[in-house]
mmCIF file of C-alpha atoms in Angstrom:
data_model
loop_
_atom_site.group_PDB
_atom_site.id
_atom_site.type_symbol
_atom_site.label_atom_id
_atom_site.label_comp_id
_atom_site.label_asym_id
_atom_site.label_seq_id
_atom_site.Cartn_x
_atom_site.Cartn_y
_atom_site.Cartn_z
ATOM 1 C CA UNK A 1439 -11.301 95.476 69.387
ATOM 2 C CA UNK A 1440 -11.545 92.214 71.380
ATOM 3 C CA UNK A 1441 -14.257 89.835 72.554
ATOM 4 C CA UNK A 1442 -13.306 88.599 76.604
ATOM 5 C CA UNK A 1443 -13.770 84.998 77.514
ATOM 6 C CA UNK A 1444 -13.813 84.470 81.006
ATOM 7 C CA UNK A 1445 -11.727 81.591 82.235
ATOM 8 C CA UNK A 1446 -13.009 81.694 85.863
ATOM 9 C CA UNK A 1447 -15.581 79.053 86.102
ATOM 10 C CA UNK A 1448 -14.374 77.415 83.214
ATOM 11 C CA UNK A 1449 -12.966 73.541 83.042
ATOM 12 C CA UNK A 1450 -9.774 72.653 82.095
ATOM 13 C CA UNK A 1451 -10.996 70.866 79.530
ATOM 14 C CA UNK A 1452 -13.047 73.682 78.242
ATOM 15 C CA UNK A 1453 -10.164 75.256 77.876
ATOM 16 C CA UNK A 1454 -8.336 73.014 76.014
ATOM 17 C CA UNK A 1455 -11.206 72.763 73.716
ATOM 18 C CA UNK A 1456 -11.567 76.791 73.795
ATOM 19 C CA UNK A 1457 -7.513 77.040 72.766
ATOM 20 C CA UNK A 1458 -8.367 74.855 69.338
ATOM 21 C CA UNK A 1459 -10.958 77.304 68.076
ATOM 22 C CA UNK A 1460 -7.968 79.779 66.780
ATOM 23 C CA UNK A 1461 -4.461 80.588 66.966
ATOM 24 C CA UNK A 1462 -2.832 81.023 70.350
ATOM 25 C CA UNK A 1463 0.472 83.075 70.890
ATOM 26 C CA UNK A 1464 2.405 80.032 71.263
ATOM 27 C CA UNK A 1465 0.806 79.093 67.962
ATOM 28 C CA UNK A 1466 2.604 82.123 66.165
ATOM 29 C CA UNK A 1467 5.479 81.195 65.961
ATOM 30 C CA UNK A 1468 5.074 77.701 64.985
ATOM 31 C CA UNK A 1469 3.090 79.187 62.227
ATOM 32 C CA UNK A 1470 5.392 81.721 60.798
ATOM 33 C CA UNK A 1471 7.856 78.902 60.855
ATOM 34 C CA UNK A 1472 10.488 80.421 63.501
ATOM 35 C CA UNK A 1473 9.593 78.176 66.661
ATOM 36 C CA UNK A 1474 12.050 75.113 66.846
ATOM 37 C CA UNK A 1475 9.803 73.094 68.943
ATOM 38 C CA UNK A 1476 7.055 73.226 67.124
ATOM 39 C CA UNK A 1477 6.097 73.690 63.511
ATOM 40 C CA UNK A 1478 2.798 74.635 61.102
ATOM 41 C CA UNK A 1479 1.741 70.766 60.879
ATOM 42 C CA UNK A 1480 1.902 70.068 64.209
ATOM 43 C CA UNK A 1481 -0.434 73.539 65.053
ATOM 44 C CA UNK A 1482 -2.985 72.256 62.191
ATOM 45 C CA UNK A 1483 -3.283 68.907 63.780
ATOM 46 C CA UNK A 1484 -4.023 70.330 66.862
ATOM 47 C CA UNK A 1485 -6.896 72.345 65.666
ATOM 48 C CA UNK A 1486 -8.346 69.685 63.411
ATOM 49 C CA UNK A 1487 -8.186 67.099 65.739
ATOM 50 C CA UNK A 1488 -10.818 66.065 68.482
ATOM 51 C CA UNK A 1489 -8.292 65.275 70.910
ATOM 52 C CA UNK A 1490 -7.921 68.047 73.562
ATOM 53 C CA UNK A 1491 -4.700 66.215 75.777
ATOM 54 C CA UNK A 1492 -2.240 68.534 77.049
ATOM 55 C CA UNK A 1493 1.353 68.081 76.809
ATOM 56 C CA UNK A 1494 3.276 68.205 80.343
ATOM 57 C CA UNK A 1495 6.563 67.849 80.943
ATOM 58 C CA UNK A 1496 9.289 68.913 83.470
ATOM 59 C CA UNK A 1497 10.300 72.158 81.482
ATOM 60 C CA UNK A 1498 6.555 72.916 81.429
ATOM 61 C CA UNK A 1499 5.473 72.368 84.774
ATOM 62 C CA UNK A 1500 9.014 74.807 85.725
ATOM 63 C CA UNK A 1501 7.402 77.350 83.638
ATOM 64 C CA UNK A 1502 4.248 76.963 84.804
ATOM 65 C CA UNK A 1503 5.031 77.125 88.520
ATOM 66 C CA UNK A 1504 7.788 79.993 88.120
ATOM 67 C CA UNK A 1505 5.617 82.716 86.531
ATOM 68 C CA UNK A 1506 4.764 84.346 89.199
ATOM 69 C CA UNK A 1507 8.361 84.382 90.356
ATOM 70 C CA UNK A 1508 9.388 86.418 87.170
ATOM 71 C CA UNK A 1509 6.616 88.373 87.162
ATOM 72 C CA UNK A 1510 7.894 89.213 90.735
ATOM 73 C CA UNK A 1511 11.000 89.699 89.462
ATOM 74 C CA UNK A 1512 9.698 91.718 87.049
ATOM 75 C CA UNK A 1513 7.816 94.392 89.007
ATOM 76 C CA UNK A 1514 11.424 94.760 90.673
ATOM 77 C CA UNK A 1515 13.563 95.254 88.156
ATOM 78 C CA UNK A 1516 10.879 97.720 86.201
ATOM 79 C CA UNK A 1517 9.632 99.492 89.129
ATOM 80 C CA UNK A 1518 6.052 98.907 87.116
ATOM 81 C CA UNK A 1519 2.935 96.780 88.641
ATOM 82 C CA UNK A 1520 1.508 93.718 86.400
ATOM 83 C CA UNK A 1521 -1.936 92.138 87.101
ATOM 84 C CA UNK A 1522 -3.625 88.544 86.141
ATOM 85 C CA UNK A 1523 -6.098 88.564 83.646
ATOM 86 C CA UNK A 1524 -9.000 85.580 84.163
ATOM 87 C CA UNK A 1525 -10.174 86.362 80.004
ATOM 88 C CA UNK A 1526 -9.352 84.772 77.133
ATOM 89 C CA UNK A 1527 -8.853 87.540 74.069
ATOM 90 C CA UNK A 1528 -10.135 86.809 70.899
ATOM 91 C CA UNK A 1529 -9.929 89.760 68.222
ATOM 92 C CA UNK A 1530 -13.003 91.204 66.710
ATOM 93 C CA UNK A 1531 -11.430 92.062 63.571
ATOM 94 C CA UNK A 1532 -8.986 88.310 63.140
ATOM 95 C CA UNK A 1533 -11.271 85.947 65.197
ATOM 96 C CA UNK A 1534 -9.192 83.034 64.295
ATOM 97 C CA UNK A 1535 -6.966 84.584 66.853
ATOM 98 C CA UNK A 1536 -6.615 84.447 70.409
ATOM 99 C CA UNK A 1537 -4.840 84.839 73.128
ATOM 100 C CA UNK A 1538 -4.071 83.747 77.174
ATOM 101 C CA UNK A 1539 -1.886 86.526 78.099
ATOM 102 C CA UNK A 1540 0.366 86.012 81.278
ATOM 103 C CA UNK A 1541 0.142 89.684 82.644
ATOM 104 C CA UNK A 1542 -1.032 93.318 82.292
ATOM 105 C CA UNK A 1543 1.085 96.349 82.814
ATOM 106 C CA UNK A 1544 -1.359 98.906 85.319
ATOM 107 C CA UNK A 1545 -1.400 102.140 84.425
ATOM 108 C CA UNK A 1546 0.426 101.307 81.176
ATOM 109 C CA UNK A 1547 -0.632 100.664 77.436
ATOM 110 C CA UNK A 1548 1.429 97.207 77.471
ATOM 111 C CA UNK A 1549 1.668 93.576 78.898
ATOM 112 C CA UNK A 1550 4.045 91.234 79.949
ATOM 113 C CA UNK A 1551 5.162 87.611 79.030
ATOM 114 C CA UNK A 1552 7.067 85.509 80.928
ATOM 115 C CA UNK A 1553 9.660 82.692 80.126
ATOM 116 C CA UNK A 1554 11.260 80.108 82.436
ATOM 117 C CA UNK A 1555 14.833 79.222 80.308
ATOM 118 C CA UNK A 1556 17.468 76.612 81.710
ATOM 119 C CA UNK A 1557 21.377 78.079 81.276
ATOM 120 C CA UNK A 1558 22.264 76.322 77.978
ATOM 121 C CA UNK A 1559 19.713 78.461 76.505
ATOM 122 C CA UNK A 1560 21.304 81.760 78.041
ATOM 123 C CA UNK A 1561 23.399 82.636 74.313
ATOM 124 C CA UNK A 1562 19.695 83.390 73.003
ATOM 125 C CA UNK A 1563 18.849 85.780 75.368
ATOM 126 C CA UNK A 1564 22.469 87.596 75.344
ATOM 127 C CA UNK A 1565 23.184 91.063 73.838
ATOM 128 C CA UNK A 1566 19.736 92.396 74.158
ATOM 129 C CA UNK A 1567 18.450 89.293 71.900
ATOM 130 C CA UNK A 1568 14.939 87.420 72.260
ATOM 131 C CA UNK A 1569 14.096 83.839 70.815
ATOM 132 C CA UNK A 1570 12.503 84.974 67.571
ATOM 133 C CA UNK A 1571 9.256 83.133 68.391
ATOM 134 C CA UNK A 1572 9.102 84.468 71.488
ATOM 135 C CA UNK A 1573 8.894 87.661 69.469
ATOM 136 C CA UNK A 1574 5.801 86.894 67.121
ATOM 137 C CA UNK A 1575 3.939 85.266 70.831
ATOM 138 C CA UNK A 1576 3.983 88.803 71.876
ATOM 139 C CA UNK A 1577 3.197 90.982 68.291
ATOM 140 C CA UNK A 1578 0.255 88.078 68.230
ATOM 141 C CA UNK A 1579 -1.028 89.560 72.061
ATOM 142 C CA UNK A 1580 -0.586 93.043 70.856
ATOM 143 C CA UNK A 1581 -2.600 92.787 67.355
ATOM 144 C CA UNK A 1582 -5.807 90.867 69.546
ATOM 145 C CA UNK A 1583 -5.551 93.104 72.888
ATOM 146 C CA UNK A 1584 -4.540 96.465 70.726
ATOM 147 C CA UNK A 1585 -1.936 96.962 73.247
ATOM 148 C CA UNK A 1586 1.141 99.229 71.445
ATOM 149 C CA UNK A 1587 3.866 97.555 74.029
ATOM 150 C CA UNK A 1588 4.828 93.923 75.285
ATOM 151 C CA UNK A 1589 7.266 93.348 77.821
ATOM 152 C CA UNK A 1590 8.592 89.813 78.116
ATOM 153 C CA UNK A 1591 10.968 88.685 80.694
ATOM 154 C CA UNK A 1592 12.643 85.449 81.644
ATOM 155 C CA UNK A 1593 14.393 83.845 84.564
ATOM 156 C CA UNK A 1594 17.395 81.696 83.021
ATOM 157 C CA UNK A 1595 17.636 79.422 85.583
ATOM 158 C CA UNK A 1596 20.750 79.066 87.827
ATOM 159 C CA UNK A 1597 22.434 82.196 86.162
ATOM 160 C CA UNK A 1598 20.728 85.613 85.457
ATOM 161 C CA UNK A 1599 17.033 87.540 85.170
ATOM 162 C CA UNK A 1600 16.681 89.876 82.382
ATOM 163 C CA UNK A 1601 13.605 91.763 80.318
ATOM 164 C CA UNK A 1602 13.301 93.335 77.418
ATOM 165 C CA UNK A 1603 10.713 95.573 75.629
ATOM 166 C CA UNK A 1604 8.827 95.742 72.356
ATOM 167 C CA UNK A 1605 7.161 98.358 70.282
ATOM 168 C CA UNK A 1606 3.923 97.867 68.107
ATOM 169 C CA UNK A 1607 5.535 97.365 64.547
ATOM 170 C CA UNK A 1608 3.329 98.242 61.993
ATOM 171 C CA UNK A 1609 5.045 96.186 58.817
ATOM 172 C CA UNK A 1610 5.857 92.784 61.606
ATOM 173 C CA UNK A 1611 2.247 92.916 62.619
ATOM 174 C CA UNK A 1612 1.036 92.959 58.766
ATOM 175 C CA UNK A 1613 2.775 90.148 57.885
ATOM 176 C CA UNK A 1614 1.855 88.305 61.199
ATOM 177 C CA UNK A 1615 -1.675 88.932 60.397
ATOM 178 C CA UNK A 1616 -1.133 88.122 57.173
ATOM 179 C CA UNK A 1617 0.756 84.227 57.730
ATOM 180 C CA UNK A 1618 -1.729 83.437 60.495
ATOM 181 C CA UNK A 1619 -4.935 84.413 58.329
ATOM 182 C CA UNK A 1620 -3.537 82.327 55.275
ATOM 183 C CA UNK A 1621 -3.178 79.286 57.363
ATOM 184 C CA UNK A 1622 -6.405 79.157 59.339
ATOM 185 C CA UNK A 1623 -8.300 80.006 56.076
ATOM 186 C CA UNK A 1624 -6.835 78.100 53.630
ATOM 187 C CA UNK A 1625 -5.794 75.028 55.622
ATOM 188 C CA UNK A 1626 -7.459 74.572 58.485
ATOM 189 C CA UNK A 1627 -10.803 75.522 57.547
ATOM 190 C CA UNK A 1628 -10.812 73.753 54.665
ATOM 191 C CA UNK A 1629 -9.274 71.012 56.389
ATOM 192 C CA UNK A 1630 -6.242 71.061 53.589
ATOM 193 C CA UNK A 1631 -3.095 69.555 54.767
ATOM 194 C CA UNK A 1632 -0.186 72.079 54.605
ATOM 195 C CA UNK A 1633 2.873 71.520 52.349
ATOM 196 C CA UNK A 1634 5.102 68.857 53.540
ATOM 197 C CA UNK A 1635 7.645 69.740 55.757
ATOM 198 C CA UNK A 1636 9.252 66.169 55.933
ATOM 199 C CA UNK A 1637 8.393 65.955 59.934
ATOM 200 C CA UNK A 1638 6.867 63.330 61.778
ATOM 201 C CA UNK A 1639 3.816 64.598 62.321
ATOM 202 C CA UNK A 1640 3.625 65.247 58.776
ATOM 203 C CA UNK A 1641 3.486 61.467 58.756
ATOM 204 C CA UNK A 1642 0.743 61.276 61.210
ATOM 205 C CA UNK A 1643 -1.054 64.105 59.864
ATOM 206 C CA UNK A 1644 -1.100 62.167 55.734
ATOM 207 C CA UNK A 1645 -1.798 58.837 57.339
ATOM 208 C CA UNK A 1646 -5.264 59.870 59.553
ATOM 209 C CA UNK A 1647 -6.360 61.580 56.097
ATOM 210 C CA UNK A 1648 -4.940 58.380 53.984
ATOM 211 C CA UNK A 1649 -4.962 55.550 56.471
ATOM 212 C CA UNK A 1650 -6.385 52.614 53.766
ATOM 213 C CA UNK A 1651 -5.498 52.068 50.400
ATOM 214 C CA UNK A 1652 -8.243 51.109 47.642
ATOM 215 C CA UNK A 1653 -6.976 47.754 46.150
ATOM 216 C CA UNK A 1654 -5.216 47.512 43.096
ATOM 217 C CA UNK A 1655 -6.210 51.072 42.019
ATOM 218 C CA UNK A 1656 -3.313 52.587 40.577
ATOM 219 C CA UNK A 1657 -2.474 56.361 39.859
ATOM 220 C CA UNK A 1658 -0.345 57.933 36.899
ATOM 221 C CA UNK A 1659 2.918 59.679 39.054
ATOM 222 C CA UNK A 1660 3.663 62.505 37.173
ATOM 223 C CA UNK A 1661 6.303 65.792 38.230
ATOM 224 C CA UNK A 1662 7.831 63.548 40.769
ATOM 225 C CA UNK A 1663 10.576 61.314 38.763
ATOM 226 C CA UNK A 1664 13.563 64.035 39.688
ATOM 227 C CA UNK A 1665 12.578 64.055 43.586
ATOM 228 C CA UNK A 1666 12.371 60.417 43.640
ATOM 229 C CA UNK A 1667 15.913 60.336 41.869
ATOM 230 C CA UNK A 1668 17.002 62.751 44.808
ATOM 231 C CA UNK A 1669 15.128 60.518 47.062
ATOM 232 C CA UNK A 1670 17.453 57.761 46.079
ATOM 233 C CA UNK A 1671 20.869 60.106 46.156
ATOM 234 C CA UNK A 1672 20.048 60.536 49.495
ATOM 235 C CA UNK A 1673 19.578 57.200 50.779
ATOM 236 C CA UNK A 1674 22.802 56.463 48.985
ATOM 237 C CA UNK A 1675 24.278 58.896 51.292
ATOM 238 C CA UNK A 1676 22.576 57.911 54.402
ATOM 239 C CA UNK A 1677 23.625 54.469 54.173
ATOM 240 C CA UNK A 1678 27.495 55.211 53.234
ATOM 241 C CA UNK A 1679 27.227 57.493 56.252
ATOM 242 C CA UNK A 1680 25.567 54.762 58.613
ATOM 243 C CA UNK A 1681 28.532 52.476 56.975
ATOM 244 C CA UNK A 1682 31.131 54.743 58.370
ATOM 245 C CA UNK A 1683 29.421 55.624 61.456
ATOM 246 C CA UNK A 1684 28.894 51.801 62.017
ATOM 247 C CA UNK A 1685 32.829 51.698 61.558
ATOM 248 C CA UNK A 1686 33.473 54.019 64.460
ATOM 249 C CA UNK A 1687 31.450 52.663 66.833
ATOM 250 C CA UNK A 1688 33.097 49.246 66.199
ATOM 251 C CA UNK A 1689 36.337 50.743 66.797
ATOM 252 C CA UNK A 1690 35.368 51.872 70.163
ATOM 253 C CA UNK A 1691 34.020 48.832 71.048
ATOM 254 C CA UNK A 1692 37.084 46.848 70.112
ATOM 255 C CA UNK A 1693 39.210 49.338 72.263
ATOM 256 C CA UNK A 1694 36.204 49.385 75.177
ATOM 257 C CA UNK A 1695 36.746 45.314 75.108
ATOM 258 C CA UNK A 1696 34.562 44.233 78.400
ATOM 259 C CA UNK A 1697 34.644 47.796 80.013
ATOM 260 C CA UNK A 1698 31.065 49.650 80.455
ATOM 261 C CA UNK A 1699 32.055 52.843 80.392
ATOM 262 C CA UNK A 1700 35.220 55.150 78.587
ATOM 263 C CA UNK A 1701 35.516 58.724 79.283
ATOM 264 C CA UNK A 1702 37.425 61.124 77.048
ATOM 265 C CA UNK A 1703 37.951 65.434 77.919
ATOM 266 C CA UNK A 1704 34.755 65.622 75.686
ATOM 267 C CA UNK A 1705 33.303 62.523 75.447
ATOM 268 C CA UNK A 1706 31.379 59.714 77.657
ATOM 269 C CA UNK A 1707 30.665 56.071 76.273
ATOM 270 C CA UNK A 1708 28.350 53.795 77.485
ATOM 271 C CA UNK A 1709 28.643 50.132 76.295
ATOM 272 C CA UNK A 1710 25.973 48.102 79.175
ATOM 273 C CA UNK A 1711 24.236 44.983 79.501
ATOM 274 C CA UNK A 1712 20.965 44.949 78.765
ATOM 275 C CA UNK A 1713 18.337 42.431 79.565
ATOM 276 C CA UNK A 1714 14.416 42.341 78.278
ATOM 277 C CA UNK A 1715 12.154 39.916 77.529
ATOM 278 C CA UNK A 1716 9.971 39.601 74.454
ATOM 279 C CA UNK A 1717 7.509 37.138 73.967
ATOM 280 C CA UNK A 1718 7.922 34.437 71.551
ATOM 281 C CA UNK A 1719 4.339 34.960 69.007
ATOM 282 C CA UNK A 1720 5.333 31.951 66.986
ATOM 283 C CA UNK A 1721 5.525 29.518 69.687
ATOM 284 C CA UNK A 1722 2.231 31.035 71.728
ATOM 285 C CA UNK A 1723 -0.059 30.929 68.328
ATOM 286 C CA UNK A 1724 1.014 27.377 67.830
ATOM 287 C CA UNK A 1725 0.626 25.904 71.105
ATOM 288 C CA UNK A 1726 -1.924 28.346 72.315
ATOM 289 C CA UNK A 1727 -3.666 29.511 69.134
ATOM 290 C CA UNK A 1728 -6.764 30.358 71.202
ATOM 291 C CA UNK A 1729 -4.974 32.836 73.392
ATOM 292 C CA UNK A 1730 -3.622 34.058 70.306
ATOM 293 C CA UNK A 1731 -6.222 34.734 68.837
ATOM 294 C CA UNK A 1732 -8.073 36.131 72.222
ATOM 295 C CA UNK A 1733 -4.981 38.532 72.938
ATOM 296 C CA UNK A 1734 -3.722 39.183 69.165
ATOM 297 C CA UNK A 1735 -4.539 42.249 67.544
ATOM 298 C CA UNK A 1736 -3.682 43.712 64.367
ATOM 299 C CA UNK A 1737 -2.490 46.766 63.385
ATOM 300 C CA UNK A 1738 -3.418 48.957 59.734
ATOM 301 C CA UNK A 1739 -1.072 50.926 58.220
ATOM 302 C CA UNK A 1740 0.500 51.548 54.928
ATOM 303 C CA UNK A 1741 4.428 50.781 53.921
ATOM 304 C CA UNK A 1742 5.856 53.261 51.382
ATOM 305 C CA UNK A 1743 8.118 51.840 48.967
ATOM 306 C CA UNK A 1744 9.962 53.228 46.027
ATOM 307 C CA UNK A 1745 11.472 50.545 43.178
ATOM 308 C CA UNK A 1746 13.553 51.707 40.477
ATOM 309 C CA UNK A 1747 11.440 50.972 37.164
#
């Protein structure tokens, strides 16, 4: 069972709003851990956070503006019809998910998702093969809209058109359920951060919670003295590494001499002029110290350091 949402009359930023109030298909996979764009920290910041900007880039705008082309495409290759849906889904039974489905099969007990892919992703579509996110984005339609079959089929730009088909899995769906009820329950609900997964907005995500430090107040560490000695392994390796990539570059740039460019059979190297401008803070606060301090403006954050005891 599912509760419809129209979209109709609805704002964009509504809508925006509406998509932070549970898990979306493009959520899923993030969730589950399987999406390579995306990942559980950067989902749980979304639906925490007030902010309700949407991302648009090149590759999403394609997307955007080539769905109906596949699902055009689609209807040709399948011989079946597909239909817009103005509703947002939201399941009865998991309301913490929902779902903006592209199409729905007529006549049929299925729907239809479609991808926009550029040719260096073709290898993940070859031999029958879906992006394994792509693959939870449509279990997550079929658990909300009860649907037993999702079609999903992508245009891979410059090269081919291709479909494929998937049947409700019982034991996939469980576990689906099962990830996506753990996180919005435990995490984002309770507004608990989820384990660190060493990304960026990881960072972001520790330093809204912990922006200021108390003064002087100090905390025993205790369990972390072996992944702080691992810590410092690695930055042992990181900076031999830098060392020796430093090396190469050097090399190159001794061959290069005053040349911009050097092409190899596999490689391209760029070595340009570059001019900018920065402005000189020391000089404007002391001969200008009330433009300095008119214009100046300081910045809070915290600097994480690690000293060997």
């Amino acid at each position: 069972m599912f509760e419809k949402i129209a979209l109709s009359e609805m704002s964009h930023t509504e809508w925006l709003r509406l998509r932070k109030s549970g898990i979306g298909g493009s959520d899923a996979g993030a969730v589950c851990g399987v999406n390579p764009y995306s990942n559980v920290m950067k989902v749980y910041k979304d639906k925490v956070s007030d902010e309700t900007e949407e991302l648009d880039n090149e590759a999403i705008r394609i997307g955007n503006d080539l769905e109906d082309y596949v699902a055009r495409r689609f209807m040709e290759a399948s011989g079946l019809k597909v239909r817009k849906s103005n509703f947002m889904y939201r399941s009865v039974e998991y309301p913490f998910m929902i779902a903006d489905v592209d199409r729905l099969v007529i006549g049929q007990d299925a729907g239809l998702e479609c991808k926009t892919a550029s040719a260096y992703q073709a290898d993940q579509w070859a031999n029958g093969n879906i992006p394994l996110h792509y693959i939870m984005q449509c279990y997550h339609y079929m658990v909300i809209t009860g649907r037993r079959t999702w079609y999903i089929a992508a245009i891979i730009l410059g090269k081919e058109f291709t479909y494929r088909k998937l049947e409700w899995d019982d034991a996939l769906i469980q576990q689906l359920v099962s990830i996506e009820k753990d996180f919005w329950n435990n995490y984002v609900m309770k507004g608990i951060i989820p384990p660190p997964d060493g990304s960026r907005i990881c960072d972001e995500v520790i330093g809204q919670y912990y922006h200021t430090a108390k003064k002087s107040s100090t905390v025993e560490l205790v369990g972390f003295d072996d992944k702080l000695k691992r810590r410092e392994e690695i930055l042992n390796y990181i900076s031999e590494l830098q060392e020796e990539q430093k090396q190469i570059e050097q090399e190159v740039k001794l061959f290069m001499k005053d040349y911009e460019y050097a092409d190899s059979e596999n490689f391209r190297v760029s070595w340009k002029n570059v001019d900018s401008t920065k402005l000189d803070t020391k000089r404007i606060k002391s001969e200008m110290p009330e433009l300095y301090e008119n214009y100046g403006k300081i910045f809070h954050s915290r600097r994480f350091e690690v000293k060997i005891a």
